mmCIF file of N, CA and C in Angstrom:
data_model
loop_
_atom_site.group_PDB
_atom_site.id
_atom_site.type_symbol
_atom_site.label_atom_id
_atom_site.label_comp_id
_atom_site.label_asym_id
_atom_site.label_seq_id
_atom_site.Cartn_x
_atom_site.Cartn_y
_atom_site.Cartn_z
ATOM 1 N N MET P 1 2.992 -20.609 -13.768
ATOM 2 C CA MET P 1 3.738 -19.178 -12.607
ATOM 3 C C MET P 1 2.457 -18.584 -12.018
ATOM 4 N N GLY P 2 2.308 -18.519 -11.007
ATOM 5 C CA GLY P 2 1.158 -17.687 -10.012
ATOM 6 C C GLY P 2 2.300 -16.031 -10.222
ATOM 7 N N THR P 3 0.665 -14.863 -9.902
ATOM 8 C CA THR P 3 1.174 -13.625 -9.737
ATOM 9 C C THR P 3 0.990 -13.437 -8.246
ATOM 10 N N LEU P 4 1.887 -12.768 -7.579
ATOM 11 C CA LEU P 4 1.488 -12.721 -6.004
ATOM 12 C C LEU P 4 0.876 -11.099 -6.324
ATOM 13 N N LYS P 5 -0.689 -10.770 -5.168
ATOM 14 C CA LYS P 5 -1.349 -10.123 -5.260
ATOM 15 C C LYS P 5 -1.921 -9.703 -3.956
ATOM 16 N N PRO P 6 -1.112 -8.235 -3.684
ATOM 17 C CA PRO P 6 -1.435 -8.376 -2.204
ATOM 18 C C PRO P 6 -2.716 -8.206 -1.297
ATOM 19 N N TYR P 7 -3.397 -8.845 -0.314
ATOM 20 C CA TYR P 7 -4.596 -8.564 0.152
ATOM 21 C C TYR P 7 -4.724 -7.510 1.106
ATOM 22 N N LEU P 8 -5.171 -6.726 1.140
ATOM 23 C CA LEU P 8 -4.954 -6.132 2.417
ATOM 24 C C LEU P 8 -7.045 -5.473 3.254
ATOM 25 N N MET P 9 -6.977 -6.131 4.546
ATOM 26 C CA MET P 9 -7.981 -5.827 4.988
ATOM 27 C C MET P 9 -7.641 -4.695 5.686
ATOM 28 N N SER P 10 -8.898 -3.796 6.238
ATOM 29 C CA SER P 10 -9.163 -2.134 6.391
ATOM 30 C C SER P 10 -9.774 -1.590 7.319
ATOM 31 N N GLU P 11 -9.287 -0.975 7.987
ATOM 32 C CA GLU P 11 -10.709 -0.642 8.692
ATOM 33 C C GLU P 11 -11.022 0.383 7.924
ATOM 34 N N ASP P 12 -10.554 1.528 6.922
ATOM 35 C CA ASP P 12 -11.381 2.387 6.121
ATOM 36 C C ASP P 12 -10.540 1.823 4.501
ATOM 37 N N ALA P 13 -11.049 0.784 4.018
ATOM 38 C CA ALA P 13 -10.582 0.962 2.149
ATOM 39 C C ALA P 13 -10.559 1.549 1.501
ATOM 40 N N ARG P 14 -11.249 2.284 1.283
ATOM 41 C CA ARG P 14 -11.358 3.527 0.343
ATOM 42 C C ARG P 14 -10.454 4.824 1.113
ATOM 43 N N ALA P 15 -10.591 5.353 2.011
ATOM 44 C CA ALA P 15 -9.657 6.209 2.506
ATOM 45 C C ALA P 15 -7.968 5.859 2.195
ATOM 46 N N GLN P 16 -7.862 4.522 3.071
ATOM 47 C CA GLN P 16 -6.495 4.658 2.392
ATOM 48 C C GLN P 16 -5.774 3.695 1.330
ATOM 49 N N ALA P 17 -7.414 3.715 0.135
ATOM 50 C CA ALA P 17 -6.863 3.304 -1.167
ATOM 51 C C ALA P 17 -6.329 4.803 -1.640
ATOM 52 N N GLU P 18 -7.797 5.823 -1.523
ATOM 53 C CA GLU P 18 -7.141 6.991 -2.197
ATOM 54 C C GLU P 18 -5.894 7.850 -1.416
ATOM 55 N N PHE P 19 -5.456 7.029 0.098
ATOM 56 C CA PHE P 19 -4.090 7.490 0.213
ATOM 57 C C PHE P 19 -3.309 7.189 -0.378
ATOM 58 N N TYR P 20 -3.136 5.718 -1.060
ATOM 59 C CA TYR P 20 -2.505 4.887 -1.490
ATOM 60 C C TYR P 20 -1.881 5.704 -3.282
ATOM 61 N N THR P 21 -3.275 5.913 -3.776
ATOM 62 C CA THR P 21 -3.317 6.630 -4.873
ATOM 63 C C THR P 21 -2.709 8.002 -5.052
ATOM 64 N N LYS P 22 -2.705 8.852 -3.944
ATOM 65 C CA LYS P 22 -2.078 10.089 -4.264
ATOM 66 C C LYS P 22 -0.332 10.194 -3.443
ATOM 67 N N ALA P 23 -0.366 9.305 -2.913
ATOM 68 C CA ALA P 23 1.041 8.404 -2.701
ATOM 69 C C ALA P 23 2.084 8.258 -3.387
ATOM 70 N N LEU P 24 0.999 7.560 -4.429
ATOM 71 C CA LEU P 24 2.073 6.076 -4.953
ATOM 72 C C LEU P 24 1.649 6.838 -6.609
ATOM 73 N N GLY P 25 0.865 7.433 -7.011
ATOM 74 C CA GLY P 25 -0.059 7.161 -7.995
ATOM 75 C C GLY P 25 -0.767 6.074 -8.262
ATOM 76 N N GLY P 26 -0.975 5.552 -9.502
ATOM 77 C CA GLY P 26 -2.085 4.770 -9.892
ATOM 78 C C GLY P 26 -3.275 5.340 -9.473
ATOM 79 N N GLU P 27 -4.836 4.124 -9.676
ATOM 80 C CA GLU P 27 -5.896 4.249 -9.649
ATOM 81 C C GLU P 27 -6.915 3.289 -8.663
ATOM 82 N N ILE P 28 -7.980 4.151 -8.377
ATOM 83 C CA ILE P 28 -9.227 2.756 -7.740
ATOM 84 C C ILE P 28 -8.933 1.654 -9.107
ATOM 85 N N VAL P 29 -8.949 0.706 -8.949
ATOM 86 C CA VAL P 29 -9.740 0.391 -10.422
ATOM 87 C C VAL P 29 -11.647 -0.262 -10.426
ATOM 88 N N SER P 30 -11.570 -0.670 -9.429
ATOM 89 C CA SER P 30 -12.688 -0.769 -8.778
ATOM 90 C C SER P 30 -13.012 -1.263 -7.196
ATOM 91 N N ILE P 31 -14.116 -0.920 -6.717
ATOM 92 C CA ILE P 31 -14.946 -0.687 -5.359
ATOM 93 C C ILE P 31 -15.985 -1.894 -5.661
ATOM 94 N N ILE P 32 -16.412 -3.102 -4.627
ATOM 95 C CA ILE P 32 -17.455 -3.984 -4.881
ATOM 96 C C ILE P 32 -17.984 -3.262 -3.383
ATOM 97 N N THR P 33 -19.312 -3.037 -2.839
ATOM 98 C CA THR P 33 -19.684 -4.122 -1.890
ATOM 99 C C THR P 33 -20.517 -4.815 -1.656
ATOM 100 N N HIS P 34 -20.396 -5.331 0.002
ATOM 101 C CA HIS P 34 -20.887 -6.473 -0.196
ATOM 102 C C HIS P 34 -22.327 -6.078 -0.372
ATOM 103 N N GLU P 35 -23.007 -5.038 -0.532
ATOM 104 C CA GLU P 35 -24.427 -4.872 -0.880
ATOM 105 C C GLU P 35 -24.529 -5.422 -2.449
ATOM 106 N N GLN P 36 -23.772 -4.490 -3.017
ATOM 107 C CA GLN P 36 -23.924 -4.722 -4.853
ATOM 108 C C GLN P 36 -23.175 -6.117 -5.054
ATOM 109 N N ALA P 37 -22.383 -6.718 -4.287
ATOM 110 C CA ALA P 37 -21.900 -8.329 -4.630
ATOM 111 C C ALA P 37 -22.674 -9.385 -4.184
ATOM 112 N N MET P 38 -23.195 -9.108 -3.186
ATOM 113 C CA MET P 38 -24.535 -9.540 -2.264
ATOM 114 C C MET P 38 -25.813 -9.475 -1.939
ATOM 115 N N GLY P 39 -26.344 -8.645 -2.168
ATOM 116 C CA GLY P 39 -27.668 -7.775 -1.686
ATOM 117 C C GLY P 39 -27.508 -8.062 -0.763
ATOM 118 N N ALA P 40 -26.564 -7.644 0.347
ATOM 119 C CA ALA P 40 -26.580 -7.684 1.963
ATOM 120 C C ALA P 40 -26.652 -6.586 2.642
ATOM 121 N N GLN P 41 -28.124 -6.313 3.067
ATOM 122 C CA GLN P 41 -28.756 -5.237 3.776
ATOM 123 C C GLN P 41 -29.019 -4.951 5.390
ATOM 124 N N ASN P 42 -27.858 -5.107 5.473
ATOM 125 C CA ASN P 42 -27.320 -5.401 6.947
ATOM 126 C C ASN P 42 -26.459 -3.899 7.238
ATOM 127 N N ASP P 43 -25.581 -4.345 8.137
ATOM 128 C CA ASP P 43 -24.735 -3.543 8.666
ATOM 129 C C ASP P 43 -23.523 -3.234 7.800
ATOM 130 N N TYR P 44 -22.881 -4.390 6.621
ATOM 131 C CA TYR P 44 -21.737 -4.417 6.406
ATOM 132 C C TYR P 44 -22.039 -3.932 4.642
ATOM 133 N N LYS P 45 -23.414 -3.959 4.752
ATOM 134 C CA LYS P 45 -24.135 -3.157 2.918
ATOM 135 C C LYS P 45 -23.507 -2.446 2.132
ATOM 136 N N HIS P 46 -22.972 -1.177 2.468
ATOM 137 C CA HIS P 46 -21.706 -0.109 2.498
ATOM 138 C C HIS P 46 -20.444 -0.880 2.814
ATOM 139 N N LYS P 47 -20.090 -1.222 3.757
ATOM 140 C CA LYS P 47 -18.671 -2.015 3.235
ATOM 141 C C LYS P 47 -18.164 -2.511 1.942
ATOM 142 N N VAL P 48 -16.701 -2.018 1.404
ATOM 143 C CA VAL P 48 -16.065 -2.558 1.082
ATOM 144 C C VAL P 48 -15.682 -4.111 0.595
ATOM 145 N N MET P 49 -16.694 -4.589 -0.278
ATOM 146 C CA MET P 49 -16.327 -6.300 -0.138
ATOM 147 C C MET P 49 -15.271 -6.591 -0.490
ATOM 148 N N HIS P 50 -14.381 -5.688 -2.144
ATOM 149 C CA HIS P 50 -13.559 -5.813 -3.052
ATOM 150 C C HIS P 50 -13.008 -4.404 -3.524
ATOM 151 N N LEU P 51 -11.945 -4.462 -3.103
ATOM 152 C CA LEU P 51 -11.614 -3.100 -4.288
ATOM 153 C C LEU P 51 -10.161 -3.209 -4.873
ATOM 154 N N CYS P 52 -9.773 -2.337 -5.912
ATOM 155 C CA CYS P 52 -8.178 -2.997 -6.794
ATOM 156 C C CYS P 52 -7.369 -2.011 -7.031
ATOM 157 N N LEU P 53 -6.937 -1.778 -6.583
ATOM 158 C CA LEU P 53 -5.701 -1.123 -6.866
ATOM 159 C C LEU P 53 -4.934 -1.279 -7.670
ATOM 160 N N SER P 54 -4.361 -0.001 -8.714
ATOM 161 C CA SER P 54 -3.055 -0.518 -9.656
ATOM 162 C C SER P 54 -2.473 0.595 -8.964
ATOM 163 N N VAL P 55 -0.860 -0.088 -9.042
ATOM 164 C CA VAL P 55 -0.007 1.037 -8.436
ATOM 165 C C VAL P 55 1.308 0.661 -9.457
ATOM 166 N N PRO P 56 2.239 1.877 -9.836
ATOM 167 C CA PRO P 56 2.693 1.574 -10.789
ATOM 168 C C PRO P 56 3.820 0.643 -10.258
ATOM 169 N N GLY P 57 4.022 0.521 -12.355
ATOM 170 C CA GLY P 57 4.680 -0.607 -12.482
ATOM 171 C C GLY P 57 3.576 -1.505 -12.684
ATOM 172 N N GLY P 58 2.421 -1.402 -12.759
ATOM 173 C CA GLY P 58 1.607 -2.475 -13.430
ATOM 174 C C GLY P 58 1.261 -3.708 -12.414
ATOM 175 N N SER P 59 1.039 -3.437 -10.872
ATOM 176 C CA SER P 59 0.671 -4.485 -10.150
ATOM 177 C C SER P 59 0.002 -3.441 -9.733
ATOM 178 N N HIS P 60 -1.210 -4.844 -8.576
ATOM 179 C CA HIS P 60 -2.214 -4.455 -8.396
ATOM 180 C C HIS P 60 -2.235 -4.467 -6.593
ATOM 181 N N ILE P 61 -2.366 -4.294 -5.923
ATOM 182 C CA ILE P 61 -3.428 -4.343 -4.582
ATOM 183 C C ILE P 61 -4.535 -4.658 -4.437
ATOM 184 N N PHE P 62 -5.517 -5.223 -3.533
ATOM 185 C CA PHE P 62 -6.068 -5.721 -3.338
ATOM 186 C C PHE P 62 -6.715 -5.163 -1.857
ATOM 187 N N MET P 63 -8.078 -4.524 -1.938
ATOM 188 C CA MET P 63 -8.620 -4.261 -0.622
ATOM 189 C C MET P 63 -9.340 -4.731 -0.209
ATOM 190 N N ALA P 64 -10.498 -4.755 1.202
ATOM 191 C CA ALA P 64 -11.262 -4.826 1.583
ATOM 192 C C ALA P 64 -11.495 -4.190 3.418
ATOM 193 N N ASP P 65 -12.999 -4.088 3.495
ATOM 194 C CA ASP P 65 -13.162 -3.246 4.555
ATOM 195 C C ASP P 65 -13.097 -4.345 5.968
ATOM 196 N N ALA P 66 -12.089 -4.647 6.950
ATOM 197 C CA ALA P 66 -12.090 -6.031 7.753
ATOM 198 C C ALA P 66 -13.207 -6.128 8.563
ATOM 199 N N ILE P 67 -14.275 -6.641 9.176
ATOM 200 C CA ILE P 67 -15.711 -7.119 9.574
ATOM 201 C C ILE P 67 -15.186 -7.349 11.309
ATOM 202 N N GLU P 68 -14.153 -8.139 11.326
ATOM 203 C CA GLU P 68 -13.734 -8.556 12.988
ATOM 204 C C GLU P 68 -12.570 -7.135 13.072
ATOM 205 N N PRO P 69 -12.558 -6.808 14.385
ATOM 206 C CA PRO P 69 -11.292 -5.888 14.989
ATOM 207 C C PRO P 69 -9.457 -6.362 14.278
ATOM 208 N N LEU P 70 -9.204 -5.529 13.507
ATOM 209 C CA LEU P 70 -7.859 -5.701 13.019
ATOM 210 C C LEU P 70 -6.195 -5.847 13.922
ATOM 211 N N GLN P 71 -5.612 -6.663 13.612
ATOM 212 C CA GLN P 71 -4.806 -6.948 14.399
ATOM 213 C C GLN P 71 -3.496 -6.068 13.744
ATOM 214 N N HIS P 72 -2.577 -5.993 13.575
ATOM 215 C CA HIS P 72 -1.502 -5.609 12.519
ATOM 216 C C HIS P 72 -0.547 -6.437 12.739
ATOM 217 N N GLY P 73 0.272 -6.357 12.089
ATOM 218 C CA GLY P 73 0.716 -7.830 11.854
ATOM 219 C C GLY P 73 2.113 -6.573 11.381
ATOM 220 N N THR P 74 3.096 -8.348 11.567
ATOM 221 C CA THR P 74 5.408 -6.841 11.813
ATOM 222 C C THR P 74 5.816 -7.571 10.769
ATOM 223 N N GLY P 75 5.349 -8.589 10.404
ATOM 224 C CA GLY P 75 6.200 -9.629 9.508
ATOM 225 C C GLY P 75 6.223 -9.521 8.042
ATOM 226 N N VAL P 76 5.423 -8.434 7.496
ATOM 227 C CA VAL P 76 5.270 -8.762 6.219
ATOM 228 C C VAL P 76 5.572 -6.835 5.721
ATOM 229 N N TYR P 77 6.860 -7.365 4.467
ATOM 230 C CA TYR P 77 6.153 -5.876 4.142
ATOM 231 C C TYR P 77 5.702 -5.821 2.657
ATOM 232 N N LEU P 78 5.471 -5.083 2.454
ATOM 233 C CA LEU P 78 5.180 -4.516 0.610
ATOM 234 C C LEU P 78 6.204 -3.837 0.530
ATOM 235 N N SER P 79 6.806 -4.571 -0.313
ATOM 236 C CA SER P 79 7.876 -3.960 -1.342
ATOM 237 C C SER P 79 7.727 -3.698 -2.452
ATOM 238 N N LEU P 80 7.916 -1.928 -2.930
ATOM 239 C CA LEU P 80 7.588 -1.572 -4.347
ATOM 240 C C LEU P 80 8.838 -0.573 -4.579
ATOM 241 N N GLU P 81 9.507 -1.584 -5.543
ATOM 242 C CA GLU P 81 10.939 -0.977 -6.041
ATOM 243 C C GLU P 81 10.384 0.233 -8.236
ATOM 244 N N PHE P 82 11.158 1.042 -7.967
ATOM 245 C CA PHE P 82 10.623 2.598 -9.133
ATOM 246 C C PHE P 82 12.415 2.111 -9.389
ATOM 247 N N GLN P 83 11.839 2.714 -11.008
ATOM 248 C CA GLN P 83 13.032 2.840 -11.852
ATOM 249 C C GLN P 83 13.869 3.915 -11.774
ATOM 250 N N SER P 84 13.684 4.785 -11.163
ATOM 251 C CA SER P 84 14.516 6.193 -10.838
ATOM 252 C C SER P 84 14.111 6.326 -8.802
ATOM 253 N N GLU P 85 15.494 6.836 -8.645
ATOM 254 C CA GLU P 85 15.634 8.015 -7.089
ATOM 255 C C GLU P 85 14.465 8.893 -7.064
ATOM 256 N N ASN P 86 14.213 9.327 -8.112
ATOM 257 C CA ASN P 86 13.500 10.455 -7.284
ATOM 258 C C ASN P 86 11.899 10.176 -7.391
ATOM 259 N N GLU P 87 11.736 8.935 -8.054
ATOM 260 C CA GLU P 87 10.171 8.109 -7.488
ATOM 261 C C GLU P 87 9.540 7.529 -6.473
ATOM 262 N N ALA P 88 11.230 6.954 -6.717
ATOM 263 C CA ALA P 88 11.714 6.367 -5.240
ATOM 264 C C ALA P 88 11.252 6.852 -3.985
ATOM 265 N N ARG P 89 12.011 8.384 -3.919
ATOM 266 C CA ARG P 89 12.200 9.597 -3.218
ATOM 267 C C ARG P 89 10.522 9.817 -2.924
ATOM 268 N N THR P 90 9.810 10.685 -3.748
ATOM 269 C CA THR P 90 8.782 10.901 -3.206
ATOM 270 C C THR P 90 7.784 9.315 -3.113
ATOM 271 N N ALA P 91 7.599 8.319 -4.057
ATOM 272 C CA ALA P 91 6.880 8.159 -2.868
ATOM 273 C C ALA P 91 7.502 7.884 -1.687
ATOM 274 N N PHE P 92 8.110 7.594 -1.184
ATOM 275 C CA PHE P 92 8.652 6.973 0.141
ATOM 276 C C PHE P 92 7.913 8.421 1.447
ATOM 277 N N ALA P 93 8.588 9.959 0.589
ATOM 278 C CA ALA P 93 7.920 10.370 1.782
ATOM 279 C C ALA P 93 6.512 11.158 1.489
ATOM 280 N N ASN P 94 5.485 10.568 0.201
ATOM 281 C CA ASN P 94 4.092 10.445 0.657
ATOM 282 C C ASN P 94 3.761 9.718 1.550
ATOM 283 N N LEU P 95 4.756 8.466 1.339
ATOM 284 C CA LEU P 95 3.677 6.860 2.168
ATOM 285 C C LEU P 95 3.760 7.571 3.611
ATOM 286 N N ALA P 96 5.028 8.147 3.911
ATOM 287 C CA ALA P 96 5.729 8.228 5.281
ATOM 288 C C ALA P 96 4.811 9.322 6.170
ATOM 289 N N GLU P 97 3.681 10.476 4.914
ATOM 290 C CA GLU P 97 3.072 11.555 6.001
ATOM 291 C C GLU P 97 2.178 10.177 6.708
ATOM 292 N N GLY P 98 2.825 10.668 8.392
ATOM 293 C CA GLY P 98 1.790 10.561 9.381
ATOM 294 C C GLY P 98 1.937 8.918 9.685
ATOM 295 N N GLY P 99 3.060 8.863 9.294
ATOM 296 C CA GLY P 99 3.518 7.370 9.578
ATOM 297 C C GLY P 99 4.511 7.614 10.368
ATOM 298 N N GLN P 100 5.557 6.025 10.195
ATOM 299 C CA GLN P 100 6.388 6.309 11.592
ATOM 300 C C GLN P 100 7.760 6.004 10.113
ATOM 301 N N VAL P 101 8.906 6.425 9.932
ATOM 302 C CA VAL P 101 9.585 5.997 9.246
ATOM 303 C C VAL P 101 10.867 4.996 10.021
ATOM 304 N N LYS P 102 10.897 3.903 9.644
ATOM 305 C CA LYS P 102 11.566 3.232 10.509
ATOM 306 C C LYS P 102 13.501 3.156 9.612
ATOM 307 N N TYR P 103 13.689 3.334 9.223
ATOM 308 C CA TYR P 103 14.898 3.333 7.613
ATOM 309 C C TYR P 103 14.732 4.550 6.848
ATOM 310 N N PRO P 104 15.213 5.452 6.489
ATOM 311 C CA PRO P 104 15.490 6.717 5.968
ATOM 312 C C PRO P 104 15.886 5.910 4.918
ATOM 313 N N PHE P 105 15.112 6.935 3.251
ATOM 314 C CA PHE P 105 15.660 6.599 1.887
ATOM 315 C C PHE P 105 16.700 6.801 1.554
ATOM 316 N N GLU P 106 17.393 5.703 1.773
ATOM 317 C CA GLU P 106 19.416 6.118 1.688
ATOM 318 C C GLU P 106 20.053 5.651 0.550
ATOM 319 N N PHE P 107 20.942 5.713 0.435
ATOM 320 C CA PHE P 107 21.971 4.297 -0.757
ATOM 321 C C PHE P 107 22.666 3.584 0.076
ATOM 322 N N GLN P 108 22.766 2.144 -0.495
ATOM 323 C CA GLN P 108 22.544 1.343 0.786
ATOM 324 C C GLN P 108 23.924 0.962 0.645
ATOM 325 N N PRO P 109 24.576 0.309 1.275
ATOM 326 C CA PRO P 109 26.425 -0.442 0.589
ATOM 327 C C PRO P 109 25.717 -2.228 -0.421
ATOM 328 N N PHE P 110 24.698 -2.031 -0.423
ATOM 329 C CA PHE P 110 24.735 -3.585 -1.092
ATOM 330 C C PHE P 110 24.188 -2.768 -2.522
ATOM 331 N N GLY P 111 24.507 -1.539 -2.589
ATOM 332 C CA GLY P 111 24.127 -0.910 -4.191
ATOM 333 C C GLY P 111 22.560 -0.953 -4.164
ATOM 334 N N LEU P 112 21.705 -0.515 -3.832
ATOM 335 C CA LEU P 112 20.561 0.083 -4.060
ATOM 336 C C LEU P 112 20.021 1.338 -2.975
ATOM 337 N N PHE P 113 18.858 2.226 -3.188
ATOM 338 C CA PHE P 113 18.314 3.409 -2.294
ATOM 339 C C PHE P 113 17.536 2.088 -2.160
ATOM 340 N N LEU P 114 17.082 2.429 -0.890
ATOM 341 C CA LEU P 114 16.329 1.585 0.226
ATOM 342 C C LEU P 114 16.080 2.060 1.186
ATOM 343 N N GLY P 115 14.319 2.299 1.619
ATOM 344 C CA GLY P 115 13.448 2.717 2.971
ATOM 345 C C GLY P 115 12.414 2.309 3.446
ATOM 346 N N GLU P 116 12.841 2.404 4.578
ATOM 347 C CA GLU P 116 11.363 1.178 5.449
ATOM 348 C C GLU P 116 10.328 2.158 5.986
ATOM 349 N N LEU P 117 9.253 1.838 6.397
ATOM 350 C CA LEU P 117 8.420 2.773 6.888
ATOM 351 C C LEU P 117 7.103 2.021 7.415
ATOM 352 N N ARG P 118 6.277 2.509 8.239
ATOM 353 C CA ARG P 118 5.006 1.887 9.122
ATOM 354 C C ARG P 118 3.810 3.022 8.028
ATOM 355 N N ASP P 119 3.161 3.100 6.946
ATOM 356 C CA ASP P 119 2.343 4.203 6.792
ATOM 357 C C ASP P 119 1.126 4.683 8.163
ATOM 358 N N LYS P 120 0.658 5.238 7.901
ATOM 359 C CA LYS P 120 -0.379 5.521 8.967
ATOM 360 C C LYS P 120 -1.884 4.905 9.063
ATOM 361 N N PHE P 121 -1.564 3.816 8.304
ATOM 362 C CA PHE P 121 -3.062 3.076 8.631
ATOM 363 C C PHE P 121 -1.947 1.486 9.440
ATOM 364 N N GLY P 122 -0.650 1.439 9.399
ATOM 365 C CA GLY P 122 -0.127 0.164 9.654
ATOM 366 C C GLY P 122 0.690 -0.801 8.967
ATOM 367 N N VAL P 123 0.687 -0.362 7.228
ATOM 368 C CA VAL P 123 1.287 -1.009 6.612
ATOM 369 C C VAL P 123 2.824 -0.729 6.719
ATOM 370 N N LEU P 124 3.545 -2.210 6.459
ATOM 371 C CA LEU P 124 4.795 -1.803 7.025
ATOM 372 C C LEU P 124 5.106 -1.607 4.928
ATOM 373 N N TRP P 125 6.201 -0.839 4.981
ATOM 374 C CA TRP P 125 6.179 -0.775 3.945
ATOM 375 C C TRP P 125 8.008 -0.890 3.069
ATOM 376 N N MET P 126 8.721 -1.259 2.023
ATOM 377 C CA MET P 126 9.814 -1.545 1.951
ATOM 378 C C MET P 126 9.896 -0.384 0.256
ATOM 379 N N ILE P 127 10.795 0.447 -0.215
ATOM 380 C CA ILE P 127 10.546 1.465 -0.992
ATOM 381 C C ILE P 127 12.142 1.136 -1.599
ATOM 382 N N THR P 128 12.493 0.816 -2.827
ATOM 383 C CA THR P 128 13.539 0.788 -3.523
ATOM 384 C C THR P 128 14.236 1.175 -4.748
ATOM 385 N N SER P 129 15.235 1.391 -5.286
ATOM 386 C CA SER P 129 15.588 2.079 -6.300
ATOM 387 C C SER P 129 16.711 1.441 -6.759
ATOM 388 N N GLU P 130 16.879 0.959 -7.595
ATOM 389 C CA GLU P 130 18.756 0.195 -8.104
ATOM 390 C C GLU P 130 19.037 1.641 -8.583
ATOM 391 N N GLN P 131 18.904 2.610 -9.046
ATOM 392 C CA GLN P 131 19.541 3.275 -10.063
ATOM 393 C C GLN P 131 20.760 4.058 -8.627
ATOM 394 N N LYS P 132 21.707 3.878 -9.564
ATOM 395 C CA LYS P 132 23.080 4.290 -9.017
ATOM 396 C C LYS P 132 23.200 6.078 -8.262
ATOM 397 N N PRO P 133 23.730 5.896 -7.965
ATOM 398 C CA PRO P 133 23.993 7.212 -7.189
ATOM 399 C C PRO P 133 24.317 8.405 -8.437
ATOM 400 N N GLU P 134 24.163 9.522 -8.618
ATOM 401 C CA GLU P 134 25.148 10.325 -9.582
ATOM 402 C C GLU P 134 26.115 11.011 -8.545
#
């Protein structure tokens, strides 16, 4: 069985990862630049070649600075499920700062809390919690 780990290309991986640690919790586990990994001594030497970010629930997001111009896609969401409505609601609000809410975080007829947004870096998120409303 495989383990899915999203890998995001970024215009500024360090800043994006720091935003996610504040928004979601977790921590930046490691950062490796092109200079550290390959001894690069060019314009890319300080760019992030690989960054590992832990997020709640034991998952990880990998990131790197893009070398080529980015085109943000609309076909992929990062879906993050929380054990409690409050945790999910807080993460949703934090990720929405500077971004755009597509669907507010609300209890849905199909039995869970769900909200969708595009964060300030262009990444699409689906935040959920299966906790029933009180």
